[in-house]
CSV table of C-alpha atoms in Angstrom, one decimal:
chain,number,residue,atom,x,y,z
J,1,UNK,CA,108.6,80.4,91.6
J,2,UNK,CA,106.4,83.8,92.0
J,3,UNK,CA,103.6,85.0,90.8
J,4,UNK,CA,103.4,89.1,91.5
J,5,UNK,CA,105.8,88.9,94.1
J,6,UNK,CA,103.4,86.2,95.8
J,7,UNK,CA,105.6,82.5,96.5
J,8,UNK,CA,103.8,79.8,95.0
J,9,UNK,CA,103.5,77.2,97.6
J,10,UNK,CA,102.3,73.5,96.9
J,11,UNK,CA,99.8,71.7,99.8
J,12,UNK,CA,100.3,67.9,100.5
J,13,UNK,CA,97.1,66.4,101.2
J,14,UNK,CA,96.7,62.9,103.2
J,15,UNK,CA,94.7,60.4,101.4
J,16,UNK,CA,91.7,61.7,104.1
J,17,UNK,CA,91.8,65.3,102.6
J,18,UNK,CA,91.8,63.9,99.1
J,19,UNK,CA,88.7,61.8,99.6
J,20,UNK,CA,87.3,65.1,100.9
J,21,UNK,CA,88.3,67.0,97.8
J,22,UNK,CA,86.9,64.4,95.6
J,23,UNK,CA,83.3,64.4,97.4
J,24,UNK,CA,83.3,68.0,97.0
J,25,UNK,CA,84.0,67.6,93.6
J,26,UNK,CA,81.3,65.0,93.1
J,27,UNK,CA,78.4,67.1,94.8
J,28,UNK,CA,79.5,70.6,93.2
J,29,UNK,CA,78.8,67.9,89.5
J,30,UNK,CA,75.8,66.9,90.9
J,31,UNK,CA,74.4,70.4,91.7
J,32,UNK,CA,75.7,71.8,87.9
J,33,UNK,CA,74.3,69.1,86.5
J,34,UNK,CA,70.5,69.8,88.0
J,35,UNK,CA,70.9,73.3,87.4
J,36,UNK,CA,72.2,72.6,83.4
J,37,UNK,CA,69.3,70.2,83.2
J,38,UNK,CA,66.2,72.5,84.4
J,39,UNK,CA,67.5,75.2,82.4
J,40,UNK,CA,67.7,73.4,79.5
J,41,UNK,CA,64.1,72.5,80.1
J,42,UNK,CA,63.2,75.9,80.4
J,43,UNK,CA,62.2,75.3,84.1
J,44,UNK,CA,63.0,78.4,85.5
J,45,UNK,CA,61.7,78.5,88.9
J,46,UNK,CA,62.0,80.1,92.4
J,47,UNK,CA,63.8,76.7,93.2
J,48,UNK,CA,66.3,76.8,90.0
J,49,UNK,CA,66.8,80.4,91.1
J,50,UNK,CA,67.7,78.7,95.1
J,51,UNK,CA,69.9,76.2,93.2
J,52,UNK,CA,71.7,79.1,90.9
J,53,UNK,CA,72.5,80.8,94.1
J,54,UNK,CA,74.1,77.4,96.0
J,55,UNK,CA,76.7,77.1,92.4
J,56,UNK,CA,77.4,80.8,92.2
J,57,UNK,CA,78.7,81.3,95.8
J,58,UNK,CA,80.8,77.9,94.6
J,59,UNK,CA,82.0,79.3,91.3
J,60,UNK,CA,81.1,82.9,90.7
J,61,UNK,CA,83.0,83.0,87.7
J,62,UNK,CA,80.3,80.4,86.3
J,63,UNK,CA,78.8,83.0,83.6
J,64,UNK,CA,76.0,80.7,82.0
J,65,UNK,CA,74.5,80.6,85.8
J,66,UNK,CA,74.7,84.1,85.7
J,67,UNK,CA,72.5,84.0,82.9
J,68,UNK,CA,70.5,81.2,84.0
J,69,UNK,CA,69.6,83.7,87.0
J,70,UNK,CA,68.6,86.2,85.1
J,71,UNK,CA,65.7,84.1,83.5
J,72,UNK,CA,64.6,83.0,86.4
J,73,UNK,CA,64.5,86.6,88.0
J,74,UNK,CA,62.6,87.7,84.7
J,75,UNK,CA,60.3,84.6,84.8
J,76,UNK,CA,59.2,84.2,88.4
J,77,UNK,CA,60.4,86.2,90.4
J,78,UNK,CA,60.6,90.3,88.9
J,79,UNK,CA,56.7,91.5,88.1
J,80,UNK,CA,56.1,91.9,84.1
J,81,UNK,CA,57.0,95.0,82.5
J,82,UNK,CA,54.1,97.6,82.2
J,83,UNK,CA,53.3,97.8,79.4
J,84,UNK,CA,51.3,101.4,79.6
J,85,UNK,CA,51.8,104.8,81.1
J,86,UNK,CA,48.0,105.8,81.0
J,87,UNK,CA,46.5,103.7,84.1
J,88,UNK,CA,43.2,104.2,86.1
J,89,UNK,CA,44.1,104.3,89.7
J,90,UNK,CA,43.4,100.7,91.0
J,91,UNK,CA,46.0,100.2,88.5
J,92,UNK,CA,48.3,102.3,89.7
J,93,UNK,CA,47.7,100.6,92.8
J,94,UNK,CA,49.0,97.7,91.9
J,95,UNK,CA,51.8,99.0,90.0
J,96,UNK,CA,53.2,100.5,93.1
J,97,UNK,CA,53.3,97.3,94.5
J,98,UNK,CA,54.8,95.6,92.0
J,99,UNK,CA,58.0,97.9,92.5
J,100,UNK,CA,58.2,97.6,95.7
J,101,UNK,CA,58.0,94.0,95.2
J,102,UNK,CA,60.7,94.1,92.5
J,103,UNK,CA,62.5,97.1,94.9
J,104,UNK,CA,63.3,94.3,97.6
J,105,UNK,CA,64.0,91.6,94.5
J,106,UNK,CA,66.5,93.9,93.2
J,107,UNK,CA,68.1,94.8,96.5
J,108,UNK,CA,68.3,91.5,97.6
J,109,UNK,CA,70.2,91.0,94.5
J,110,UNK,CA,73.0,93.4,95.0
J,111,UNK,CA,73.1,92.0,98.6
J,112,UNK,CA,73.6,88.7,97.0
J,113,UNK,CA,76.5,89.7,95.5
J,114,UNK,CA,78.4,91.8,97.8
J,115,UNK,CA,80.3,88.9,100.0
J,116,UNK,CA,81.0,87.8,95.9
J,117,UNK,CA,82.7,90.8,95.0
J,118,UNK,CA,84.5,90.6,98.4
J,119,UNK,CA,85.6,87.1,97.5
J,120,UNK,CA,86.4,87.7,93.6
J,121,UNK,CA,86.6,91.9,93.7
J,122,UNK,CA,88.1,91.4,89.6
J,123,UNK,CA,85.4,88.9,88.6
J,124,UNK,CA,84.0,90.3,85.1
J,125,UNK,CA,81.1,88.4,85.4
J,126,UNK,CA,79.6,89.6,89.1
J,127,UNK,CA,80.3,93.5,88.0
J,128,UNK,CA,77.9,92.6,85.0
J,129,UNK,CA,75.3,90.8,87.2
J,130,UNK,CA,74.9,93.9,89.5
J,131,UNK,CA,74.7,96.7,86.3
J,132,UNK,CA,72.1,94.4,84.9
J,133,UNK,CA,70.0,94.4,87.8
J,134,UNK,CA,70.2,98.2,88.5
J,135,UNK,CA,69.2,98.5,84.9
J,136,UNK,CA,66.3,97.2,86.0
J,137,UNK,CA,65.7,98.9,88.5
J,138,UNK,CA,65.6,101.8,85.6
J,139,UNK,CA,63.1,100.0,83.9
J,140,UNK,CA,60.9,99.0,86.8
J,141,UNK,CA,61.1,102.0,89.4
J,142,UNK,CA,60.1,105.5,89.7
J,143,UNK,CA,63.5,107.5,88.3
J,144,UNK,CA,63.8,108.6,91.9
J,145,UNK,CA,64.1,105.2,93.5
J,146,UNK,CA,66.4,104.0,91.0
J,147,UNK,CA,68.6,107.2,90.9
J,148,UNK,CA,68.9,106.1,94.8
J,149,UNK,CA,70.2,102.5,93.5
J,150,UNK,CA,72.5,103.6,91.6
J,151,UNK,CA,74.0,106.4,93.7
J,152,UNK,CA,74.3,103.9,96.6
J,153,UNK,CA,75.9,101.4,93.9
J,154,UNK,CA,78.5,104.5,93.8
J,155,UNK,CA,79.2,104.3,97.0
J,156,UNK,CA,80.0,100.9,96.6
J,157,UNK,CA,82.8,101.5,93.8
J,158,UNK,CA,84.3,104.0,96.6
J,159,UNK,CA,84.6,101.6,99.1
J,160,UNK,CA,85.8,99.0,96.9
J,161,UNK,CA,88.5,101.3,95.8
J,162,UNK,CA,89.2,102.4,99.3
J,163,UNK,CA,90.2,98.5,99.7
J,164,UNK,CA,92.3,98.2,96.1
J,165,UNK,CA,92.7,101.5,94.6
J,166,UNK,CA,94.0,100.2,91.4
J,167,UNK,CA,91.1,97.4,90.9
J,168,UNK,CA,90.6,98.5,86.9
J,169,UNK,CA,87.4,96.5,87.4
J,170,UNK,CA,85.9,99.1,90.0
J,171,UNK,CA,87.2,101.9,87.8
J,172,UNK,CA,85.9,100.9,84.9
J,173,UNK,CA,82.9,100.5,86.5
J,174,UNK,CA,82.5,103.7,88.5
J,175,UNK,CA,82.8,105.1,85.0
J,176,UNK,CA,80.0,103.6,84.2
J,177,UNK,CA,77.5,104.3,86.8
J,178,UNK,CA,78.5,107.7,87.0
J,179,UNK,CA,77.1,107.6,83.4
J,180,UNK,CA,73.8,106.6,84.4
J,181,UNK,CA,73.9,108.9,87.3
J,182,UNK,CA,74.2,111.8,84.8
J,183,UNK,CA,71.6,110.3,82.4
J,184,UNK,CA,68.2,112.1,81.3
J,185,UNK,CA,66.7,108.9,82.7
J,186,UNK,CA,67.6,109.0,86.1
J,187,UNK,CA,67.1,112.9,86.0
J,188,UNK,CA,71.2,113.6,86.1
J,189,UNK,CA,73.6,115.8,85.9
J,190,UNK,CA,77.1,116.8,84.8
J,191,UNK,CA,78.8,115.0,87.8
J,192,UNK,CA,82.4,115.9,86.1
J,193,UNK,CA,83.5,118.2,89.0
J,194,UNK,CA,83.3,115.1,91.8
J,195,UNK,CA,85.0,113.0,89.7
J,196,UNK,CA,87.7,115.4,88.8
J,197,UNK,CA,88.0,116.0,92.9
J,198,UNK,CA,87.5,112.4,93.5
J,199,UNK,CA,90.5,111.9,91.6
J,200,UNK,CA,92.5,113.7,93.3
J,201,UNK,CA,91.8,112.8,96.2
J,202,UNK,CA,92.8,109.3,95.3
J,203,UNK,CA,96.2,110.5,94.0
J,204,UNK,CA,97.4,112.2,97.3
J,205,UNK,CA,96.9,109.0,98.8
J,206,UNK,CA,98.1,106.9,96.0
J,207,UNK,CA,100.6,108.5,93.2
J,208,UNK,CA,100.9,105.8,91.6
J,209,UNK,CA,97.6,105.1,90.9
J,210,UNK,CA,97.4,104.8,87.1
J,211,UNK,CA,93.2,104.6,86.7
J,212,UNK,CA,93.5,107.7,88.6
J,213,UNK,CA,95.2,109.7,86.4
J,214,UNK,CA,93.2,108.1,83.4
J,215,UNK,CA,90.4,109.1,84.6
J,216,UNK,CA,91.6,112.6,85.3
J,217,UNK,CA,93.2,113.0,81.8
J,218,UNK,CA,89.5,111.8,80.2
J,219,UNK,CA,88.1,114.8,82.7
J,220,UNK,CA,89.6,117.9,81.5
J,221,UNK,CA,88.4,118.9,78.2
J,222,UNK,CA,84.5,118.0,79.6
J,223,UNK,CA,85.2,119.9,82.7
J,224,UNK,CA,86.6,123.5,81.1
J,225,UNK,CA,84.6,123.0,78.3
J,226,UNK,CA,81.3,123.0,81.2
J,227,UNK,CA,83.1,125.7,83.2
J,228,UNK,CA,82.9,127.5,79.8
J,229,UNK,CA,86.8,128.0,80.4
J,230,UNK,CA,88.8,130.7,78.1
J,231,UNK,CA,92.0,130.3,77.1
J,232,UNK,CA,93.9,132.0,80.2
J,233,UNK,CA,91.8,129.5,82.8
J,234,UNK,CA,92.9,126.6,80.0
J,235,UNK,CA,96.5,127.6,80.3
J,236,UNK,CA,96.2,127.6,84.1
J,237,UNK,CA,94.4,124.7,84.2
J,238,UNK,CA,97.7,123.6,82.4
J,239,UNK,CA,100.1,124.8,84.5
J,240,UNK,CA,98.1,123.1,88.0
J,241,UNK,CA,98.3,120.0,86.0
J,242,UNK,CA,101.9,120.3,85.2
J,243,UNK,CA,102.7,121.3,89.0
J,244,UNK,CA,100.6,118.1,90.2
J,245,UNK,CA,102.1,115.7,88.5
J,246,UNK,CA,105.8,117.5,88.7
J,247,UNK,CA,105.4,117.4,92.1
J,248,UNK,CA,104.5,113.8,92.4
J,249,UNK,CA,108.0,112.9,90.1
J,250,UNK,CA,110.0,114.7,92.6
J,251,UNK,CA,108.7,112.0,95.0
J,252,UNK,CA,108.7,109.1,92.6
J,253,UNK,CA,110.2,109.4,89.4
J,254,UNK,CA,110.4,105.6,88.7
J,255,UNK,CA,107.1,105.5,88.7
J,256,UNK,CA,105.7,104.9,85.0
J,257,UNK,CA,102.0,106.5,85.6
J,258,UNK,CA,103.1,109.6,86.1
J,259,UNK,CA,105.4,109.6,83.4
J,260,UNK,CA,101.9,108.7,81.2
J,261,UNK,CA,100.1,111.6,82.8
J,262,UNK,CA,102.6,113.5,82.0
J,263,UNK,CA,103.0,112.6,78.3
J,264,UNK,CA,99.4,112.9,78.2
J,265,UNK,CA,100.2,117.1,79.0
J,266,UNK,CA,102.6,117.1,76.7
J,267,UNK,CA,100.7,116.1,74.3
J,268,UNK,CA,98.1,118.4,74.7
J,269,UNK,CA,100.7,120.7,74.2
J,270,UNK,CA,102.5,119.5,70.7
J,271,UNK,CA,98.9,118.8,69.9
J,272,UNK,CA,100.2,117.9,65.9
J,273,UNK,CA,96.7,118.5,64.5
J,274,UNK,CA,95.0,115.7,66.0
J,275,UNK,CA,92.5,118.2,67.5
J,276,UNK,CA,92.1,116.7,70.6
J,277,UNK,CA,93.4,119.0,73.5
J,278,UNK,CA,92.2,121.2,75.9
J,279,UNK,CA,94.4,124.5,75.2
J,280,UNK,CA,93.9,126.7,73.0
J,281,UNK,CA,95.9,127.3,69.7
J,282,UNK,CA,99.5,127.7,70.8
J,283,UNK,CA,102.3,129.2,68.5
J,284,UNK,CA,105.3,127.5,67.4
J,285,UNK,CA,106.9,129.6,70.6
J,286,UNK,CA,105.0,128.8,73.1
J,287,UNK,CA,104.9,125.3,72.4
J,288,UNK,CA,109.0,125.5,72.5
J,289,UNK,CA,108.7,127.8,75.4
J,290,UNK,CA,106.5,124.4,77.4
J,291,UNK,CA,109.0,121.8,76.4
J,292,UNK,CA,111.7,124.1,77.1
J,293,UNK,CA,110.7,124.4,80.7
J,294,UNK,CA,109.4,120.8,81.0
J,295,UNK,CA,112.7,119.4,80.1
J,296,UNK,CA,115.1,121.5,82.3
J,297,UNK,CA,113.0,120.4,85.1
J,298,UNK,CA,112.9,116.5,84.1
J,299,UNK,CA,117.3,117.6,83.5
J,300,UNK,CA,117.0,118.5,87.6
J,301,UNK,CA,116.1,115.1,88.5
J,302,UNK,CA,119.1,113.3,87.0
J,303,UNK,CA,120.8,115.1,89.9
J,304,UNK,CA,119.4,112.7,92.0
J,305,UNK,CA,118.3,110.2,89.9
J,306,UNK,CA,120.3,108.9,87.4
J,307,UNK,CA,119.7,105.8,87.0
J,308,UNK,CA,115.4,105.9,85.9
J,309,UNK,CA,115.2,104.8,82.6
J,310,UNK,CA,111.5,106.7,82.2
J,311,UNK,CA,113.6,109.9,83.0
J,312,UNK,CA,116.4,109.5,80.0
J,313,UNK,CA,113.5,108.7,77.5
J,314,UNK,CA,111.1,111.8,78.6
J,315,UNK,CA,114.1,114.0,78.0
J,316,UNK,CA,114.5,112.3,74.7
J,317,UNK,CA,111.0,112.0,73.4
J,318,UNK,CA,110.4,115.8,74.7
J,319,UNK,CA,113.7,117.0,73.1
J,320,UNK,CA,113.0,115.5,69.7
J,321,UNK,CA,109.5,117.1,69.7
J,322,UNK,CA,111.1,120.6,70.7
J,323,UNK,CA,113.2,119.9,66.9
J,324,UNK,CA,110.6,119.1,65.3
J,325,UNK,CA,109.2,122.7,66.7
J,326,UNK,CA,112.2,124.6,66.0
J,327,UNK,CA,115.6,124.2,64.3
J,328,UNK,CA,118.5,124.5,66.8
J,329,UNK,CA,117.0,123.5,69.7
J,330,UNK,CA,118.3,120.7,70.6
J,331,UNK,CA,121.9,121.3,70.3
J,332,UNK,CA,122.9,122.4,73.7
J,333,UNK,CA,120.7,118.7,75.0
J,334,UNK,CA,123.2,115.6,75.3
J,335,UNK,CA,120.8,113.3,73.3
J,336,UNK,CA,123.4,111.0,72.6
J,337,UNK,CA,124.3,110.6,76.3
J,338,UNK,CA,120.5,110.3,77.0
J,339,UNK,CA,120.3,107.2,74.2
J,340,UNK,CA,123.4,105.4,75.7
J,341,UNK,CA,122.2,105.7,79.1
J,342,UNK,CA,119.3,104.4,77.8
J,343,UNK,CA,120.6,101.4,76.0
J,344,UNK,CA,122.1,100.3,79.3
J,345,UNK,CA,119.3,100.6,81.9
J,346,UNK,CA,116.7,98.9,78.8
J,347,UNK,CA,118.9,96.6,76.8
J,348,UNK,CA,115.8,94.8,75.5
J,349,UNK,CA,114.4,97.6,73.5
J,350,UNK,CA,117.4,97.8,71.6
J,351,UNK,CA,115.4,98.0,68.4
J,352,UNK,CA,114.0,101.0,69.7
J,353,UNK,CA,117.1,103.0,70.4
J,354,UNK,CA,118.3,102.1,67.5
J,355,UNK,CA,115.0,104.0,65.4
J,356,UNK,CA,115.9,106.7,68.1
J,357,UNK,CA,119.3,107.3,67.1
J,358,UNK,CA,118.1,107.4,63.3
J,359,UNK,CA,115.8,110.1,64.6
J,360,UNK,CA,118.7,112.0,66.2
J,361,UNK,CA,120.5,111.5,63.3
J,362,UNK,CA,118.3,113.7,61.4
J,363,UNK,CA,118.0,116.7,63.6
């Protein structure tokens, strides 16, 4: 049996290695069980803290500890939140030395955490640890300092995609620091142009990265709107879209992220009054005039494809649109040829063909 295209395989153990396993087992029990009971005492001490970190480099997908570290940070270890901004200098004084204090906390922290995320890059819970802490660092550091935290915990993401471009865990959270990156509190801005370069830079190495092109269709609007884009740099925003991700389907049709991204342009295209698309107003013509061209270049690929499902129901999803657009249109397409194609390469959506034909039906 496989598991993502990874054998299974199954370890014998000698009576030897299982006594081992079991005294692991017993003295991992043993150290839960202190760290359950002083927390449920509310002893949240520099030495539960020691004993939260022995069970989290065990079991980092042990949430509670998580949270059991966090009180102990907040209780003993992190200086109390000031609770003024109007302060004499002496104590100003100290404050500055309570964030430095709570600087190398903080740091050591995310260090903490690092040969974690290398272990368990897709752990929810070590992702969460890490924006807590640089939060923070928000809360307990000049904006510079923690602007510097946050843009090194970019750097991070980068790296960490560098290692697995498609770790949805790292995207999501690059998303998210780049948020606080462009906040009022950390003294940001409008960091949409990196991103939108970022991502392509990641999709010349990668085509088939699907956050990529997420992220990149979530960009657009921001970005032209920012650019303060009129309609002809909208339409030719467009057509470098459409030659991208054309370009990457010559290379690999089968591959289904593309075929999203470029549903996603398509979309923006039809646009049937949801309002949400980055071109402006298009006639009935042009929209027929787009689809037109779209589908006699998906058409070209069947030359030497013709056996990619996502190519047979592009041509069929775009081609029904185009009716919808204009009456006639779809005569000269071979829909029905398209749907049994269809029905053979996918045989388990035949429910689906079968609302598709219904669809054909009434053109």
């Amino acid at each position: 049996m496989a598991s993502h295209g990874v054998a299974r395989t199954f370890r014998v153990r000698t009576e030897e290695q299982r006594q081992q396993d079991l005294e692991k087992i017993r003295k991992y029990r043993a150290l839960e069980d202190e760290v359950r009971a002083r927390a449920a005492s509310a002893d949240f001490t520099p030495e539960l803290f020691q004993l939260t970190s022995k069970l989290l480099s065990i079991n980092p997908e042990y949430y509670t500890i998580w949270n059991v570290r966090r009180r102990c940070l907040l209780s003993s270890l992190l200086s109390p939140l000031a609770t003024s901004q109007q302060q004499p200098p002496a104590a100003r004084d100290a404050a500055d030395k309570k964030a430095s204090s709570d600087l190398a906390v903080l740091q050591s922290e995310l260090t903490f955490t690092i040969p974690l995320l290398v272990q368990s890059p897709k752990c929810y819970w070590i992702w969460n640890f890490r924006q807590w802490a640089l939060s923070q660092a928000i809360l307990r550091l000049s904006a510079a300092a923690a602007r510097q935290a946050w843009q090194t915990e970019l750097d991070l993401t980068s790296k960490m995609l560098d290692k697995d471009r498609r770790n949805f865990h790292a995207w999501s959270y690059r998303r998210l620091v780049i948020g606080r990156l462009e906040s009022p509190e950390l003294q940001g801005e409008s960091m949409a142009e990196e991103e939108f370069a970022y991502t392509e830079r990641i999709i010349r190495r990668d085509l088939s990265n699907f956050s990529a092109w997420h992220n990149r269709s979530q960009l657009i609007r921001r970005l032209l709107e920012e650019r303060g884009a009129d309609a002809g740099k909208r339409a030719a925003m467009l057509g470098q879209e459409l030659d991208l991700v054309r370009e990457a389907l010559n290379v690999g049709p089968e591959d289904q992220s593309l075929w999203y991204y470029h549903r996603f342009l398509v979309s923006q295209i039809i646009n049937r009054g949801a309002g949400q698309t980055f071109l402006p107003p298009l006639t009935a013509r042009e929209k027929v005039a787009y689809l037109g061209r779209e589908i006699d270049e998906i058409e070209e690929l069947l030359e030497d494809y013709d056996d990619v499902k996502w190519i047979y129901e592009s041509l069929l999803e775009y081609t029904l649109a185009l009716g919808e657009l204009e009456e006639g249109c779809t005569e000269r397409r071979d829909l029905r040829g398209w749907l049994a194609k269809l029905r053979a390469l996918d045989p388990m959506r035949m429910g689906r063909w079968d609302d598709v034909e219904m669809q054909i039906g009434c053109l």
